[in-house]
Structures are given as C-alpha cells and as structure tokens.
Short mmCIF file of C-alpha atoms and ligand atoms in Angstrom, two decimals:
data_model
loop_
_atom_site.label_atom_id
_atom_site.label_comp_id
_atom_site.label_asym_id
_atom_site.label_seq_id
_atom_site.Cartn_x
_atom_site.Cartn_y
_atom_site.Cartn_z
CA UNK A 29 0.00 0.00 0.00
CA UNK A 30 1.17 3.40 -1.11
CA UNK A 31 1.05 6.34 1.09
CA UNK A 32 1.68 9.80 0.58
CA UNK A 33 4.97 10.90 -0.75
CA UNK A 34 6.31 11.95 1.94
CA UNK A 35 10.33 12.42 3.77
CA UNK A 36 10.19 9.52 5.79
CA UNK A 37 13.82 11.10 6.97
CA UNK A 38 12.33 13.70 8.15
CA UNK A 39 9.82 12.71 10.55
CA UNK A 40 6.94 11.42 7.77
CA UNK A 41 5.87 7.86 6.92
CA UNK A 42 7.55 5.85 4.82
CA UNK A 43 5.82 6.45 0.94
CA UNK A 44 5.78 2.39 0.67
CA UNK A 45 4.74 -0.26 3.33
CA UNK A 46 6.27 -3.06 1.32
CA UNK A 47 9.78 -2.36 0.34
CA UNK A 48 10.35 -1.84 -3.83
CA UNK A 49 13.40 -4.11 -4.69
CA UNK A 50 15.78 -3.78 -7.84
CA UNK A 51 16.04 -6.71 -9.25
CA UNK A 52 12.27 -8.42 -8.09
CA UNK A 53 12.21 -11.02 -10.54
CA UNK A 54 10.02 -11.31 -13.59
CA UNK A 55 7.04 -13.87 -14.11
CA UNK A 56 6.24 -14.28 -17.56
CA UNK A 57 3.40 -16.89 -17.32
CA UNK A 58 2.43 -18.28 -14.11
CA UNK A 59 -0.03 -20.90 -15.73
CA UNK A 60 2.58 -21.93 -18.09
CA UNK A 61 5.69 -22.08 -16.04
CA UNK A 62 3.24 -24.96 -13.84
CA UNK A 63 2.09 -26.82 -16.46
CA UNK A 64 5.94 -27.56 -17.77
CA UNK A 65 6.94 -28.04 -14.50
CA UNK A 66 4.34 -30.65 -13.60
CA UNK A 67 5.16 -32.29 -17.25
CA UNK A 68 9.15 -32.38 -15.85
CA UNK A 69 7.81 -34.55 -13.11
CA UNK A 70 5.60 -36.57 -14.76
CA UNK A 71 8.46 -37.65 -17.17
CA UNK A 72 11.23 -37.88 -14.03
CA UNK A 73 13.91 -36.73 -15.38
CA UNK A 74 14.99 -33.38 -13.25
CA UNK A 75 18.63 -32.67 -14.42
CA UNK A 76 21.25 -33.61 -16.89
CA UNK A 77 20.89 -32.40 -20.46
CA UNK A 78 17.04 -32.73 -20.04
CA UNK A 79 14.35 -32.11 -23.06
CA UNK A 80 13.76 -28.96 -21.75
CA UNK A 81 17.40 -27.52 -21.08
CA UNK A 82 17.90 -28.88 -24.64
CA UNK A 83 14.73 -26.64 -25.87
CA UNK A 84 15.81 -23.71 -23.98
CA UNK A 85 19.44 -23.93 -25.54
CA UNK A 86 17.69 -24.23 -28.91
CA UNK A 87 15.89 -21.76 -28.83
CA UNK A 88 18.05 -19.15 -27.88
CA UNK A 89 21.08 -20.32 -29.83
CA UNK A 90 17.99 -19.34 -32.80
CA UNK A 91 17.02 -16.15 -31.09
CA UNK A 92 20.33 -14.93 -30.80
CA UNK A 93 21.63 -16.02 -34.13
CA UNK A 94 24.45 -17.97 -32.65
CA UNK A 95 25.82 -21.10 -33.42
CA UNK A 96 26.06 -22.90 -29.82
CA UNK A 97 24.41 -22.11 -26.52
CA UNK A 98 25.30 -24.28 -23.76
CA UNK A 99 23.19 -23.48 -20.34
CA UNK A 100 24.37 -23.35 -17.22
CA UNK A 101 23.86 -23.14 -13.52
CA UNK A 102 24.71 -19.79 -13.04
CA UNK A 103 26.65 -17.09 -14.83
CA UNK A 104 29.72 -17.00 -12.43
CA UNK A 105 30.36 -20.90 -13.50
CA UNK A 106 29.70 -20.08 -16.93
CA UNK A 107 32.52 -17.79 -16.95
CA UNK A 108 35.02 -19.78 -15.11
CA UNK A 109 34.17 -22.75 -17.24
CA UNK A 110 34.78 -20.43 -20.50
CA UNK A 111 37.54 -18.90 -19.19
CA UNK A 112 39.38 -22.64 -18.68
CA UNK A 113 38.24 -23.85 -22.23
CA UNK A 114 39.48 -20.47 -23.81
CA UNK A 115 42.58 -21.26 -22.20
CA UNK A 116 43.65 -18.02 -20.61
CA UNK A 117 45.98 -17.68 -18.22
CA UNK A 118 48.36 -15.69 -16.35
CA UNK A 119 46.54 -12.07 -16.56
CA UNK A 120 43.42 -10.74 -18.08
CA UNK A 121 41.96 -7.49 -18.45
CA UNK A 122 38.54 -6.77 -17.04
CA UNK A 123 36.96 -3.46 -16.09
CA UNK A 124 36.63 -2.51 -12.09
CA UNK A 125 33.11 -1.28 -13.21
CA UNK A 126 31.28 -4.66 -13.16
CA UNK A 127 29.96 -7.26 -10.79
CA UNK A 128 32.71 -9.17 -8.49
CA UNK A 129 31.79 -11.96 -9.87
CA UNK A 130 33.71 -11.24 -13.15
CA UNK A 131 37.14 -10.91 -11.69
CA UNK A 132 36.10 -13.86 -9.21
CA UNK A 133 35.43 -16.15 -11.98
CA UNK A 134 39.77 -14.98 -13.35
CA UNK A 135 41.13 -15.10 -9.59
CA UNK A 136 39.29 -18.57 -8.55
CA UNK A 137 41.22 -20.14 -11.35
CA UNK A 138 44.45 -18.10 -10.28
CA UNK A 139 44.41 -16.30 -13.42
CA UNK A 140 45.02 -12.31 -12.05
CA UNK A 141 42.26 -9.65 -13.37
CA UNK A 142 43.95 -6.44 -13.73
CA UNK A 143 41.37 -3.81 -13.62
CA UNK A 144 41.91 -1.33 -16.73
CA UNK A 145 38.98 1.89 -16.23
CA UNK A 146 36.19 2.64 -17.77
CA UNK A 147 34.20 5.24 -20.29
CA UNK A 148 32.41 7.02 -18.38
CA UNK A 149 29.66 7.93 -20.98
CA UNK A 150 28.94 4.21 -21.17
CA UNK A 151 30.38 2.50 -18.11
CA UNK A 152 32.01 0.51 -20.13
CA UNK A 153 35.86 -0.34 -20.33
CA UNK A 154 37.54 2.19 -22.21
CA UNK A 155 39.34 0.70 -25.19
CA UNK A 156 42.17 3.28 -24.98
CA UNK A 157 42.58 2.64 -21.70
CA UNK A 158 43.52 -1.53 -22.12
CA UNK A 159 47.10 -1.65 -23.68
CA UNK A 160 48.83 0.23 -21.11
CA UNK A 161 48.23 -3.06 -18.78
CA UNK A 162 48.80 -5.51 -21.29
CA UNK A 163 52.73 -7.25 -19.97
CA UNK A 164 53.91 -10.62 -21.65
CA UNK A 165 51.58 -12.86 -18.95
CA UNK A 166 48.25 -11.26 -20.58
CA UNK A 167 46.40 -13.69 -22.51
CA UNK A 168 42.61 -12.22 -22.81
CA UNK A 169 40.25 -9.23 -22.36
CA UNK A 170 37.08 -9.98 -20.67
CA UNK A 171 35.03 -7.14 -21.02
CA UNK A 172 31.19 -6.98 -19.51
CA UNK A 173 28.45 -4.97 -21.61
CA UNK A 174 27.32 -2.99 -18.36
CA UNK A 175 23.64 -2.28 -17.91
CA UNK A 176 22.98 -4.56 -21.32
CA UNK A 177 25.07 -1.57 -22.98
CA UNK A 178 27.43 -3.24 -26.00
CA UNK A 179 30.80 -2.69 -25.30
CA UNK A 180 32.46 -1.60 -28.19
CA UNK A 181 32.80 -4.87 -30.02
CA UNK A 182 34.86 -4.35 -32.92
CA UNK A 183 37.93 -1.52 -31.21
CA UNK A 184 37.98 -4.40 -28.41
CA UNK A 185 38.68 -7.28 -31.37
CA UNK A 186 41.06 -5.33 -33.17
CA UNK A 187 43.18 -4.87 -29.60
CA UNK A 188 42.63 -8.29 -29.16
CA UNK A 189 43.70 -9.62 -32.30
CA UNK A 190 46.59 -7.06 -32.96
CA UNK A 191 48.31 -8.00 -29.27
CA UNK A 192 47.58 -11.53 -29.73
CA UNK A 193 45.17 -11.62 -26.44
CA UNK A 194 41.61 -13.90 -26.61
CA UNK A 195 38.68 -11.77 -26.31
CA UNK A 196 35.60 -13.09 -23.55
CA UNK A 197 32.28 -10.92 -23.02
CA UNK A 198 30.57 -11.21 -19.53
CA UNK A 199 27.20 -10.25 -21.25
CA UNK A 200 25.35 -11.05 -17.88
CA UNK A 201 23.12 -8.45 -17.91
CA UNK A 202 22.34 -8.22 -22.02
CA UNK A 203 20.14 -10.87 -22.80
CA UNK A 204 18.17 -9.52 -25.63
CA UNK A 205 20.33 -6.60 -26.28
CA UNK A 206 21.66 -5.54 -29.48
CA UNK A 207 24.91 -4.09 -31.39
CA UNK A 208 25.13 -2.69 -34.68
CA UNK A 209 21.93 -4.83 -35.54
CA UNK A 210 23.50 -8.20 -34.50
CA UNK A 211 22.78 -9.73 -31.32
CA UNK A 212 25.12 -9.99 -28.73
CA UNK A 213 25.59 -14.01 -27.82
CA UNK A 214 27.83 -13.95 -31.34
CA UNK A 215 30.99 -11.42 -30.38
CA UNK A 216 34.58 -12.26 -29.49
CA UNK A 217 35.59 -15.99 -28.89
CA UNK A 218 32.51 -16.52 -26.52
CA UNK A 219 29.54 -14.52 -24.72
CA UNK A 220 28.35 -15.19 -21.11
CA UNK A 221 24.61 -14.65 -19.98
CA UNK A 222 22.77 -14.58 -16.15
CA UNK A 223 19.53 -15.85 -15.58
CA UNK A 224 20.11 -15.23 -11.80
CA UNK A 225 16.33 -14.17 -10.47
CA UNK A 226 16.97 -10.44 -10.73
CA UNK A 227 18.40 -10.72 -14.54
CA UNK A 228 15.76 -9.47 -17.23
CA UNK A 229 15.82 -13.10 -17.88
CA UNK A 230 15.08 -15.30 -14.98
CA UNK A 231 15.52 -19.32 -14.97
CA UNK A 232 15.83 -18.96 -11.21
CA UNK A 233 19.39 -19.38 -10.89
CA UNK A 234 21.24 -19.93 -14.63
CA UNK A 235 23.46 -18.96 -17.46
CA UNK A 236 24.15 -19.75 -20.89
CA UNK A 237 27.37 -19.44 -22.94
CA UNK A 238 27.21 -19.27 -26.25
CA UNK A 239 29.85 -19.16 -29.00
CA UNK A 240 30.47 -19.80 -32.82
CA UNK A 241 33.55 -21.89 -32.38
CA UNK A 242 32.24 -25.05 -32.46
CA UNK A 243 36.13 -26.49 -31.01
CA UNK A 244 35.47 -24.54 -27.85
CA UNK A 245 31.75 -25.22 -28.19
CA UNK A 246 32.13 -29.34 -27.45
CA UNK A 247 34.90 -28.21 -24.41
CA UNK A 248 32.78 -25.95 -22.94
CA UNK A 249 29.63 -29.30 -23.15
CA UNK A 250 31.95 -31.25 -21.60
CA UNK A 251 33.28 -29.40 -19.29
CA UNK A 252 30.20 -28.46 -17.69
CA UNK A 253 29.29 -31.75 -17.53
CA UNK A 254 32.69 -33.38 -15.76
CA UNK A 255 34.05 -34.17 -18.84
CA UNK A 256 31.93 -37.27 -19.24
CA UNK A 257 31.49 -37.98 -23.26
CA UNK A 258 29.16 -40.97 -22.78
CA UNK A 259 28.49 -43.42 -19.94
CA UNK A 260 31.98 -43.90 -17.81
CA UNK A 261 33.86 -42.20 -20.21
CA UNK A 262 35.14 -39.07 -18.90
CA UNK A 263 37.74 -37.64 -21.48
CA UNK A 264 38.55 -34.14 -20.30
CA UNK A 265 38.42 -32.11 -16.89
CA UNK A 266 35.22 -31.12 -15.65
CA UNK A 267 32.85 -29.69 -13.29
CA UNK A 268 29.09 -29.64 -12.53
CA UNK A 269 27.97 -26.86 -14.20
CA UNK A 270 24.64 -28.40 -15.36
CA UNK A 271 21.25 -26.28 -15.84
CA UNK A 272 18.46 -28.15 -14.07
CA UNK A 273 15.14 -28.78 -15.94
CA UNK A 274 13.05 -26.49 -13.62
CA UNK A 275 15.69 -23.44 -13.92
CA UNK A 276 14.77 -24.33 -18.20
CA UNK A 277 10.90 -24.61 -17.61
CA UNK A 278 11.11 -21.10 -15.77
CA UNK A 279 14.15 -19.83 -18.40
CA UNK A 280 11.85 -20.85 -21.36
CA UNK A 281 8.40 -19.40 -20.10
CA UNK A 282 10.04 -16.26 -19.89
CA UNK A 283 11.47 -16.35 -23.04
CA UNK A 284 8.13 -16.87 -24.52
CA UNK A 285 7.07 -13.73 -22.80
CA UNK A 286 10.10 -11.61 -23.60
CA UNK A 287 8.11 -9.07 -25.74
CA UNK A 288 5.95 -8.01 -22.89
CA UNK A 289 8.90 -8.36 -20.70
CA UNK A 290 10.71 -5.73 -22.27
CA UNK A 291 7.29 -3.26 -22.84
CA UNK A 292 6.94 -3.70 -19.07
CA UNK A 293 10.88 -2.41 -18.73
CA UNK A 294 10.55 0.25 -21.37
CA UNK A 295 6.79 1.95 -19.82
CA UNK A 296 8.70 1.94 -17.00
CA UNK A 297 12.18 3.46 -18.08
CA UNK A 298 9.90 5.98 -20.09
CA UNK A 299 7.68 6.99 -16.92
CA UNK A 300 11.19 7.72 -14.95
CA UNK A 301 12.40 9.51 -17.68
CA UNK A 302 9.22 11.78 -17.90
CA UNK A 303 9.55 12.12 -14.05
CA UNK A 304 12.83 12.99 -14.23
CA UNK A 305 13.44 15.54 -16.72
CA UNK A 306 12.74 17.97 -13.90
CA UNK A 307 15.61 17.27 -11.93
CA UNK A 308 18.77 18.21 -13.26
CA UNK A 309 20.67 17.34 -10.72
CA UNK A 310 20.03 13.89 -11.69
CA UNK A 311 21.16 12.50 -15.16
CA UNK A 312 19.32 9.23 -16.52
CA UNK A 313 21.74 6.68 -18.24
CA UNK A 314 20.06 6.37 -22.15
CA UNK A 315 19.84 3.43 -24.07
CA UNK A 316 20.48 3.76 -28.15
CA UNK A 317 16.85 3.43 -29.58
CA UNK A 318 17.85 2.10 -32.66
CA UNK A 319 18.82 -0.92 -30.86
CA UNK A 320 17.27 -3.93 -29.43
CA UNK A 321 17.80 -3.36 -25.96
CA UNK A 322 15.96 -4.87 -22.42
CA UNK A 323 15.93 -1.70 -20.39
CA UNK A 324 16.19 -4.28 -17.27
CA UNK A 325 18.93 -1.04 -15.51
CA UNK A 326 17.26 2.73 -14.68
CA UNK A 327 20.83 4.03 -13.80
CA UNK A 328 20.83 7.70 -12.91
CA UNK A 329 23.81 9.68 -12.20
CA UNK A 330 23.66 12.28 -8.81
CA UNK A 331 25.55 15.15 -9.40
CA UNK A 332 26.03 16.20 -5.28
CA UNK A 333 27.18 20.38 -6.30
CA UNK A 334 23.31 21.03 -7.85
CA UNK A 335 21.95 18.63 -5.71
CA UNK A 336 22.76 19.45 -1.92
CA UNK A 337 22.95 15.84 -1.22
CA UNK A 338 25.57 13.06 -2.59
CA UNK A 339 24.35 9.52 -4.05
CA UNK A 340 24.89 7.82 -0.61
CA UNK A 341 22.30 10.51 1.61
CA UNK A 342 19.69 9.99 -1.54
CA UNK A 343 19.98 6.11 -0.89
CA UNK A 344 19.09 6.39 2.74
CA UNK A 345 16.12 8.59 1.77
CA UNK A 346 14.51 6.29 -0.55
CA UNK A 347 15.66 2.93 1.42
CA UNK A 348 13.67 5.33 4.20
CA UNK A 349 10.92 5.18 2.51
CA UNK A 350 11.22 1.20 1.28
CA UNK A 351 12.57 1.76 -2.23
CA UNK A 352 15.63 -0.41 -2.10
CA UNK A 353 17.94 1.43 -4.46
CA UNK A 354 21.34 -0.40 -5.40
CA UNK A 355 24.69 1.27 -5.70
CA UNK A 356 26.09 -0.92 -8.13
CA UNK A 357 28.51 -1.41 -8.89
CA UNK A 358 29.71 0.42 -5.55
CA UNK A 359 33.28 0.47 -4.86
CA UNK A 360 34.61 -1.17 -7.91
CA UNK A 361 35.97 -4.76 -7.79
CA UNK A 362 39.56 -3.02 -7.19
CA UNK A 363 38.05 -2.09 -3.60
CA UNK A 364 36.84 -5.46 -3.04
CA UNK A 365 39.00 -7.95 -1.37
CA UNK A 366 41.27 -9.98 -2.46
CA UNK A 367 42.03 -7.26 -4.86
CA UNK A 368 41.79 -4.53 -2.37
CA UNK A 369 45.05 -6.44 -0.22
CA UNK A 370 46.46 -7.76 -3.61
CA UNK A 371 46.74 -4.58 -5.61
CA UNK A 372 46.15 -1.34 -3.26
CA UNK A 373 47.18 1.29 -6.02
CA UNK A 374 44.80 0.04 -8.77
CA UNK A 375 42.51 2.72 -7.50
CA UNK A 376 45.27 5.24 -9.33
CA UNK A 377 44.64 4.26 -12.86
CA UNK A 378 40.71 4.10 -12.66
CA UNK A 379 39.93 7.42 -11.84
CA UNK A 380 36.67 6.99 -13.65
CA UNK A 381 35.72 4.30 -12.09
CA UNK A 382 35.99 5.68 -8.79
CA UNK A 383 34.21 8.94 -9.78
CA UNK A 384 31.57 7.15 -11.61
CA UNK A 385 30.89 4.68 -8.64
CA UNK A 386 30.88 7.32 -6.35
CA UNK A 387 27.41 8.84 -7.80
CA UNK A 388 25.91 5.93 -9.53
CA UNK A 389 22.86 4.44 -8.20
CA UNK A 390 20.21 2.00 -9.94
CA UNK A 391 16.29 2.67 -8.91
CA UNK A 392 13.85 -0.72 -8.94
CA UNK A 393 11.84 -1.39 -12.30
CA UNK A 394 10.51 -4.69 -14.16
CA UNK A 395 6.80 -6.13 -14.01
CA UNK A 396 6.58 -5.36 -9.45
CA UNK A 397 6.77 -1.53 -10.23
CA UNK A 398 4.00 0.57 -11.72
CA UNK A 399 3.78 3.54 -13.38
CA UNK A 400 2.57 5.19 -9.78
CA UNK A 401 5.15 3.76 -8.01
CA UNK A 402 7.97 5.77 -10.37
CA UNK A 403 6.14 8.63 -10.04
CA UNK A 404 6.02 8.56 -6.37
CA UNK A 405 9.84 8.03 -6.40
CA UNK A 406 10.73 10.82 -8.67
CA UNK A 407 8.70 13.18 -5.96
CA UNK A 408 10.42 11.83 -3.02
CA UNK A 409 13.69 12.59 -5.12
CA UNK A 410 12.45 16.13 -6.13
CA UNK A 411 11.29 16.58 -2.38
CA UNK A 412 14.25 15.62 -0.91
CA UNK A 413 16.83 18.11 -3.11
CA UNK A 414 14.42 20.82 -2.81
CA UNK A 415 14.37 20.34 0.87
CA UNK A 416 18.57 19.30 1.21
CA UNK A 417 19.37 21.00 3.88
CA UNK A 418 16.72 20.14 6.18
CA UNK A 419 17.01 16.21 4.84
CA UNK A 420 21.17 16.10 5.24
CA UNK A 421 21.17 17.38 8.64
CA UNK A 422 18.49 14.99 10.18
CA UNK A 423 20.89 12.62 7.92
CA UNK A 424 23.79 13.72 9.89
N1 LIG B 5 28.63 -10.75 -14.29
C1 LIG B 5 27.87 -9.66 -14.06
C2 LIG B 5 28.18 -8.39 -14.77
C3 LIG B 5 26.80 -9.73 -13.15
O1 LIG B 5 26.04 -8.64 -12.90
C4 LIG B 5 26.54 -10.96 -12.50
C5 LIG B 5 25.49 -11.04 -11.52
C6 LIG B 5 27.35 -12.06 -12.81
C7 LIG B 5 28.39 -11.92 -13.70
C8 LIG B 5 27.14 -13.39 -12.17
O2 LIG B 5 25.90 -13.95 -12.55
P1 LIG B 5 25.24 -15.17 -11.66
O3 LIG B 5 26.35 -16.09 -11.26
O4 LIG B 5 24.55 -14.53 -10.47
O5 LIG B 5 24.27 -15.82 -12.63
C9 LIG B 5 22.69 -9.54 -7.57
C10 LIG B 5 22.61 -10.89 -8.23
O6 LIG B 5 22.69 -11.93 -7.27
C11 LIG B 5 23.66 -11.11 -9.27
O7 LIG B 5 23.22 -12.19 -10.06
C12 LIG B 5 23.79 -9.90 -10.17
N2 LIG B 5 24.88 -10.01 -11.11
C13 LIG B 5 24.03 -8.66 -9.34
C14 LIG B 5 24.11 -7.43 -10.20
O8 LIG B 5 22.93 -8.49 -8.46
P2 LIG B 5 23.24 -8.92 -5.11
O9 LIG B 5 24.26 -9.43 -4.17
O10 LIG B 5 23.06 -7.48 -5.25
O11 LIG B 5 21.83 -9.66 -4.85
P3 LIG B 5 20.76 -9.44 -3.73
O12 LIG B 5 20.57 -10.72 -3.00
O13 LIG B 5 21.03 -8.21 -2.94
O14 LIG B 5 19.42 -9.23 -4.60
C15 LIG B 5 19.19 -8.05 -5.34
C16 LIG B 5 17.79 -7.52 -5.02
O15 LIG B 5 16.82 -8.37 -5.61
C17 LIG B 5 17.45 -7.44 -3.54
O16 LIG B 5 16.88 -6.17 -3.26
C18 LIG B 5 16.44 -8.53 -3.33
C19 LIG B 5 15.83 -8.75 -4.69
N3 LIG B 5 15.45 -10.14 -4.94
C20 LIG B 5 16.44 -11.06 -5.09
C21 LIG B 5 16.12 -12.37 -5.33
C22 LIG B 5 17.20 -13.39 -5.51
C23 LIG B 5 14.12 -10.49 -5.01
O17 LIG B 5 13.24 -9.61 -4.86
N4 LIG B 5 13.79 -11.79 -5.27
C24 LIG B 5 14.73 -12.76 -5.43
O18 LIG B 5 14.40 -13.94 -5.68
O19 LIG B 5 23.61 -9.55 -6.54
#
C-alpha cells in the first residue's frame, strides 16, 4: 500500500509499506511455467541435459543467431568454465566497473584480473585505456556490456587480435540486447549470460554461454558436464555446471514472454524519464533506440554540487521510505578484497571508475513496479533536493 509521498527522513511515513526491490524477478506466465513443470515430473527426469534444457538452448542459440548455446547453472560458472576452455591464463583485463563476480570467476582459477577503467559515458571499459596493462603474462580481455550496454565490439577485437590476447564478453546483464543490428551471444571468442532471479531473464538461478567456435563449443559441453562424453567415459576435466530442468521450464516461459517483458521495462524506463526531466541534478543513463535493448537497468547519475545531497544521503532517503535502491557497482571490484590487499594502487589508474561509482545508483523497475510507483519516487527525489538541507542534517 502506497502512502503519501512523503520524507520519511524527516519525521513522515515511509511512501511504501512493502519495500520496492531492484532486481524483483520477472514472471512471464504463471499458468505456463506450472504446467511444464508438472510435465518435468511426470516424465522424471529433473537434471542432466534434459528435453527442456535442450529446448531452452535451442531456442536461444535461434534467437540470438548464434551457433552454440550451452546453459548453465549460473553465470559465475559459466565464466570460469569459459575462461578454462578459452585457455587463458596468467593475466586478463577486465573493467573494475562490473559485478565481483567477473574478476572472481579470473582469480578462482588463479588467473590475475587487472582492472583497466572505464568510459564514463557508457560504463564501459575504455578501449584506450587496455594496452597500457597488457605485460607478456596477458592472454585475454574480458570485457562486460554494463547495464545490457554493448561494449564496443569491434575496437575491443582489433586490440585483441593485434596484441595476440583472446577476447571473452561477460554479457550477464544483455540478454536480448543488441549491437550494430546483430545480437550480442555472437561477439569475441565466446559470450556469457545470467539468468540469476533479478536478470531481465530469470531461470531462477542460470546462465548460458554461447559461442560460434564449435572447437570450444564441445569443451565448454563437456566441461560443464565433468568431462563425461558418454556413460563412464570421462575424457577431459570437468565440473558440474549443469542447468536443471526447472531453472529451463522457468528460463523458457520467460522467453516466450520476452516481448511483454521488455514493454513492461521500457513503460517503465519511459515513466522515470518523464519524471525525471525535472531534476537536473540527476542525469538518466540512455539506451540507443535504434537498438534492441531490455531496459532491465534505470541508472541515474547524482551530481552532489546542484543537488545538496551526494548519491549515498539519496539512498538512505529512498531505502527510508522502502525503495531499495542499489549502488552498483559500488566500490569497484579493485576495492573489493582480495584485490583490495592484492593490488592497493589500482585505484590510481581508474579514476573513472571511482568517480563514476561514487554517484551511480540503480532505482527498482521490471513487471513489481507501476507507473505510480515511479512517479512517487521521482517526488520523493524532487522533495528531498528541494528540501537538502533540512534532509542532510536529520541525515547527519
Ligand atoms: N557478471 C555480471 C556483470 C553480473 O552482474 C553478475 C550477476 C554475474 C556476472 C554473475 O551472474 P550469476 O552467477 O549470479 O548468474 C545480484 C545478483 O545476485 C547477481 O546475479 C547480479 N549479477 C548482481 C548485479 O545483483 P546482489 O548481491 O546485489 O543480490 P541481492 O541478493 O542483494 O538481490 C538483489 C535484489 O533483488 C534485492 O533487493 C532482493 C531482490 N530479490 C532477489 C532475489 C534473488 C528479489 O526480490 N527476489 C529474489 O528472488 O547480486
């Protein structure tokens, strides 16, 4: 139940009795979902390349115009299983600006992620930024396509090839996303999607990798699958990095419903832009409209000089009033241990990531927020800059 917009900081109560998450996942078909589900257990088979994993890797291997998709548990595997069948080694370069679970996936393997900074018009890694870290031990790039944004593709191959480096995307967050016209599932050696609950799509927990190589393709299907190539022959190292058939039943309902998946995203990104446009102080990240894009990230800038209140004091006044806004991606994996203990300077050469991350926030959207809702968040926004000072002393 919505109240009033009011400054729950300041004395008022809260504008929402149930809290507004980012990330509240997405429920294409209810009805649907159940009825494959209860067909999964009528048949008995749960796990382990299962009809339905097998449709859901079909199908988006065809959506995305790629030649293999092979799902997975969850993203982070995906990327460490990539990352060993790509063969890198030694260092990689990956931005700061991105989830830990990118560098993770390099450092759990003992590889080293060196953190190179990023664009700060895209939050992306800045191309001209990469060779001054490359050193004889670099063997890849792995470069994430922030907020479903396309990194830029082609300036990223041509370092790539050039220096002799493989080139990975974590495309965790752009499932459905487009570059130049072509979808992104088909760039560098091999792509990486989430299906983690709060990703625009959900299979519960999940991933997919997909790739054109079909040599990497079959290492990759083994691999995730302890490098078993028929019954008691295992002919390769492995792990379990198997999709189960529910995490497919809910992964391909929601692919059904992508459309309205993304019209829900979009009404939404387009009501927060209207509400908005009235604040200066507050800058809305923009998606390229002549792309396909799932508008799953409302990413606003704060700048603190015309607002009388930084990105941290507007979190505690919306989390005040129970809209749970996120400040990814909130230090930068550089300030995250182990890299924090492991490389203490890095924080030198990504002075864009630090000022970015400083004043980034993301605000909740997807199919739990309404129109109403985005309005009533924009006016506790307005509210709180036009009354600052009042709001960041009962802050202090
Ligand atoms: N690369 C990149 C660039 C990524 O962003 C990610 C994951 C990965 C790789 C790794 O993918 P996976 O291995 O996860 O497939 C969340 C997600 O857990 C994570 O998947 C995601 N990125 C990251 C950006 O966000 P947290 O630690 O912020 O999650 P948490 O538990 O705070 O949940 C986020 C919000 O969603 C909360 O307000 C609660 C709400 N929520 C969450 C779940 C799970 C719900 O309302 N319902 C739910 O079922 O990391």
């Amino acid at each position: 139940m919505k109240k009033d917009s009011v400054i729950a900081i300041l004395g008022g109560q809260p504008a929402f009795t149930q809290s507004l998450h980012v990330g509240r996942p997405n429920i294409a078909n209810r009805e649907r979902f159940l009825e494959r589900t209860g067909e999964m257990l009528d048949r008995r088979w749960l796990s382990n390349n299962g009809p339905l994993v097998q449709e859901f890797e079909q199908r988006i291997a065809e959506f995305l115009r790629v030649k293999h998709c092979i799902c997975v548990c969850n993203a982070t595997i995906g990327l460490e299983i990539a990352i060993r069948a790509a063969d890198l080694k030694g260092e990689v370069i990956v931005p700061s600006f991105t989830f830990v679970a990118t560098a993770h996936a390099l450092q759990w393997q003992e590889i080293s992620p060196v953190f190179a900074d990023m664009d700060p018009a895209t939050h992306n890694l800045d191309p001209a930024k990469i060779e001054r870290h490359i050193t004889p031990r670099t063997t890849g790039i792995l470069a994430t396509h922030v907020w479903g944004r396309p990194c830029p593709v082609e300036v990223l191959a041509e370092i790539a090839q050039r220096r002799g480096l493989k080139l990975m995307l974590d495309a965790a967050h752009a499932f459905g996303c487009s570059y130049r016209g072509r979808m992104i599932g088909g760039f560098g050696l091999a792509e990486v999607f989430s299906f983690h609950a709060t990703k625009f799509l959900n299979s519960f927990e999940g991933g997919a990798i997909t790739t054109n190589d079909d040599t990497l393709a079959t290492k990759i299907r083994l691999m995730t699958n302890f490098g078993f190539a028929g019954y008691d022959n295992v002919i390769h190292l492995g792990t379990n990095g198997k999709m189960t058939e529910v995490c497919a039943a809910m992964g391909l309902t929601n692919l059904e419903g992508i459309k309205d998946l993304v019209a829900v995203n979009r009404r939404n990104y387009e009501a927060y832009r209207t509400g908005l446009a009235s604040i200066p102080s507050m800058t809305l990240m923009t998606y390229d409209p002549t792309e396909r894009g799932n508008y799953q990230y409302v990413v606003v800038e704060v700048d603190e000089a015309t607002a009388g209140l930084n990105r941290d004091e507007l979190v505690r006044v919306l989390h005040a009033e129970n809209v749970l806004a996120r400040k990814y991606f909130w230090p930068g994996c550089h300030r995250m241990e182990p890299y924090r203990s492991l490389y203490p300077y890095a924080g030198l050469l990504l002075p864009e990531t630090e000022r970015v991350a400083a004043r980034v926030m993301v605000l909740p959207t997807g199919m739990a927020v309404t129109v109403e809702m985005i309005s009533t968040i924009c006016g506790i926004m307005r509210t709180a800059f036009t009354r600052s000072t009042a709001v960041r002393s009962a802050l202090a």
